[in-house]
Amino acid sequence: MSTPAAVSPLDLAPVLPVVVLRAAADAVPLARALVAGGLPAIEVTLRTSAALDAIRAIAEEVPEAVVGAGTVLTPEQVESSAAAGARFLVSPGWTDRLLDAARGSGVPYLPGVSTASEVMALLERGVTELKFFPAEAAGGPAYLASLAAPLPRARFCPTGGIDALRAPDYLALPNVGCVGGTWMLPADALADRDWARVETLAREAAALRS
């Protein structure tokens, strides 16, 4: 099987669903619902024991999806995520060791930042695509807007506290490629395996930037 080309999740859809899966068996139908709704990039967080199996299942069975690993905290998780088929990596923050491991994997990486100094440090290392986290708590759209002029090379995926009402404020900014969120994945829909509802909510999210 050929290796999929590297891709940035910032360029695929206005919203990056942030998925916490407790049962790997739900991964494929959930991914298909999100893709059908127009959200092909899917971040599966490494917060559960099912996460790596979920990433592997999506990578193997839903070729239209671009599945990534989120909450990547260690070089070991970089390695295991890449081996499972993750096509991008996301972390809430970053360290030099984690950045080096991500670069060594060849998988696109969105390190988390919340200050101008962190952005500048990563720009010095040649990293221009970043996760802004926790977005709402760290200053929201006003903070990101203030970074656009002095740090024009940086592009962001803000995540944390963003919902369907707040997302358009971020998406209107020139330095935002997409937003991360969970509102298209309500807990009751996941518990009921109501994939049709997930697809409907995904379609609404995908239409936020026409």
Coordinates of C-alpha atoms in Angstrom, one line a residue:
M1 CA 0.0 0.0 0.0
S2 CA 1.4 3.4 -1.0
T3 CA 2.0 6.1 1.7
P4 CA -0.6 8.9 1.4
A5 CA 0.8 12.3 0.6
A6 CA 1.4 14.7 3.5
V7 CA -1.5 17.0 4.0
S8 CA -2.3 20.0 6.2
P9 CA -5.6 19.7 8.2
L10 CA -5.8 23.5 8.0
D11 CA -6.6 23.3 4.3
L12 CA -9.3 20.6 4.1
A13 CA -12.4 22.0 5.8
P14 CA -13.3 24.9 8.1
V15 CA -13.7 22.6 11.1
L16 CA -11.5 19.9 12.4
P17 CA -13.6 17.5 14.5
V18 CA -11.9 16.5 17.8
V19 CA -12.9 12.9 18.5
V20 CA -12.7 11.0 21.8
L21 CA -13.5 7.3 21.1
R22 CA -14.0 4.8 23.8
A23 CA -14.9 1.9 21.4
A24 CA -12.8 1.3 18.3
A25 CA -15.8 -0.3 16.7
D26 CA -17.4 3.1 16.4
A27 CA -14.4 4.7 14.5
V28 CA -15.3 3.7 11.0
P29 CA -19.1 4.6 11.0
L30 CA -18.3 7.9 12.8
A31 CA -15.6 8.7 10.3
R32 CA -17.9 7.9 7.4
A33 CA -20.5 10.2 8.8
L34 CA -18.1 13.1 9.2
V35 CA -16.7 12.7 5.7
A36 CA -20.2 12.5 4.2
G37 CA -21.0 15.7 6.0
G38 CA -18.0 17.5 4.5
L39 CA -15.4 17.2 7.3
P40 CA -12.7 14.8 6.0
A41 CA -10.0 15.8 8.5
I42 CA -10.5 14.0 11.8
E43 CA -8.5 14.3 15.0
V44 CA -8.7 11.2 17.2
T45 CA -7.3 12.1 20.6
L46 CA -5.0 9.7 22.4
R47 CA -7.1 10.0 25.6
T48 CA -8.5 6.5 25.5
S49 CA -7.1 3.0 25.1
A50 CA -9.1 2.6 21.9
A51 CA -7.5 5.6 20.1
L52 CA -4.7 3.9 18.2
D53 CA -7.0 1.1 17.1
A54 CA -9.5 3.7 16.0
I55 CA -6.9 5.6 14.0
R56 CA -5.8 2.4 12.4
A57 CA -9.3 1.4 11.4
I58 CA -10.1 4.8 9.9
A59 CA -6.8 4.8 8.0
E60 CA -7.5 1.3 6.5
E61 CA -11.3 1.5 5.9
V62 CA -12.1 5.1 5.2
P63 CA -9.6 6.3 2.6
E64 CA -11.6 9.5 2.0
A65 CA -10.8 10.5 5.6
V66 CA -7.5 12.2 6.7
V67 CA -7.2 10.9 10.2
G68 CA -4.8 12.4 12.7
A69 CA -3.8 11.8 16.3
G70 CA -4.4 14.5 18.9
T71 CA -3.2 15.0 22.5
V72 CA 0.2 13.7 21.4
L73 CA 2.5 14.3 24.4
T74 CA 5.6 12.1 23.9
P75 CA 7.9 10.9 21.2
E76 CA 6.7 7.4 21.8
Q77 CA 3.1 8.6 20.9
V78 CA 4.5 10.2 17.8
E79 CA 5.9 6.8 16.7
S80 CA 2.8 4.8 17.6
S81 CA 0.5 7.3 16.0
A82 CA 2.5 7.3 12.7
A83 CA 2.6 3.5 12.8
A84 CA -1.2 3.4 13.2
G85 CA -1.7 5.5 10.1
A86 CA -2.1 9.0 11.4
R87 CA -1.6 11.6 8.7
F88 CA -1.1 14.5 11.0
L89 CA -0.3 15.1 14.7
V90 CA -1.7 17.6 17.2
S91 CA -0.5 18.5 20.7
P92 CA -1.8 20.9 23.3
G93 CA 1.7 22.4 23.7
W94 CA 5.2 21.5 22.5
T95 CA 8.7 20.8 23.7
D96 CA 11.9 20.6 21.7
R97 CA 12.0 16.8 22.1
L98 CA 8.4 16.4 20.9
L99 CA 9.0 18.7 17.9
D100 CA 12.1 16.8 16.9
A101 CA 10.2 13.5 17.1
A102 CA 7.4 14.8 15.0
R103 CA 9.7 16.1 12.4
G104 CA 11.6 12.9 12.3
S105 CA 8.3 11.0 11.7
G106 CA 7.6 13.0 8.5
V107 CA 4.0 13.5 9.6
P108 CA 2.6 17.1 9.6
Y109 CA 2.5 18.4 13.1
L110 CA 0.4 21.2 14.8
P111 CA 2.1 22.1 18.0
G112 CA 0.0 23.9 20.6
V113 CA 0.7 27.6 21.5
S114 CA -1.0 30.3 23.5
T115 CA 1.6 33.1 23.5
A116 CA 3.4 35.3 21.0
S117 CA 6.7 34.1 22.3
E118 CA 5.8 30.5 21.7
V119 CA 4.8 31.4 18.1
M120 CA 8.0 33.2 17.5
A121 CA 10.1 30.3 18.9
L122 CA 8.3 27.9 16.4
L123 CA 8.7 30.3 13.5
E124 CA 12.4 30.3 14.2
R125 CA 12.3 26.5 13.8
G126 CA 10.4 26.8 10.5
V127 CA 7.0 25.8 11.9
T128 CA 4.2 28.0 10.5
E129 CA 1.1 25.9 11.2
L130 CA 0.0 25.9 14.8
K131 CA -2.8 24.9 17.2
F132 CA -4.0 27.9 19.3
F133 CA -5.0 26.3 22.6
P134 CA -7.0 26.8 24.8
A135 CA -8.5 29.2 22.4
E136 CA -11.3 30.8 24.3
A137 CA -9.4 30.9 27.6
A138 CA -6.2 32.2 26.0
G139 CA -7.8 35.3 24.4
G140 CA -10.1 34.2 21.7
P141 CA -10.5 35.8 18.2
A142 CA -9.3 39.2 19.5
Y143 CA -6.0 37.7 20.6
L144 CA -5.4 35.8 17.3
A145 CA -6.3 39.0 15.3
S146 CA -3.7 40.9 17.2
L147 CA -1.0 38.3 16.1
A148 CA -1.8 38.6 12.4
A149 CA 0.1 41.8 11.7
P150 CA 3.4 41.2 13.6
L151 CA 3.5 37.4 12.9
P152 CA 2.0 37.1 9.4
R153 CA 3.6 33.7 8.6
A154 CA 1.8 31.9 11.4
R155 CA -1.5 30.1 10.6
F156 CA -3.7 28.6 13.3
C157 CA -6.2 26.0 14.2
P158 CA -7.8 27.4 17.3
T159 CA -9.3 24.8 19.6
G160 CA -10.8 24.8 23.1
G161 CA -14.2 26.1 24.0
I162 CA -15.3 26.9 20.4
D163 CA -18.8 26.0 19.3
A164 CA -21.0 26.7 16.3
L165 CA -21.7 30.2 17.5
R166 CA -18.1 31.2 18.1
A167 CA -16.5 29.4 15.2
P168 CA -17.4 32.1 12.5
D169 CA -15.5 34.8 14.6
Y170 CA -12.3 32.7 14.2
L171 CA -12.9 31.7 10.6
A172 CA -13.2 35.3 9.6
L173 CA -9.5 35.9 10.6
P174 CA -6.8 35.9 7.9
N175 CA -4.5 33.7 10.0
V176 CA -7.0 31.0 10.8
G177 CA -7.2 28.0 8.5
C178 CA -9.7 26.0 10.5
V179 CA -11.1 25.6 14.0
G180 CA -11.1 22.5 16.1
G181 CA -14.3 21.5 18.0
T182 CA -16.6 18.8 19.3
W183 CA -20.0 20.3 18.9
M184 CA -20.9 18.1 15.9
L185 CA -20.2 15.1 18.1
P186 CA -22.8 15.4 21.0
A187 CA -22.4 12.8 23.7
D188 CA -26.0 11.5 23.3
A189 CA -25.6 11.0 19.5
L190 CA -22.4 9.0 20.1
A191 CA -24.0 7.0 22.8
D192 CA -26.9 6.2 20.5
R193 CA -24.6 5.7 17.5
D194 CA -26.8 8.2 15.7
W195 CA -24.5 8.6 12.7
A196 CA -27.2 10.4 10.7
R197 CA -27.3 13.2 13.2
V198 CA -23.5 13.4 13.3
E199 CA -23.5 13.7 9.5
T200 CA -26.2 16.5 9.6
L201 CA -24.2 18.4 12.3
A202 CA -21.0 17.9 10.3
R203 CA -22.7 19.3 7.1
E204 CA -23.7 22.4 9.1
A205 CA -20.2 22.9 10.4
A206 CA -18.7 22.4 6.9
A207 CA -20.9 25.3 5.6
L208 CA -19.6 27.8 8.2
R209 CA -17.1 29.0 5.6
S210 CA -18.7 29.0 2.2

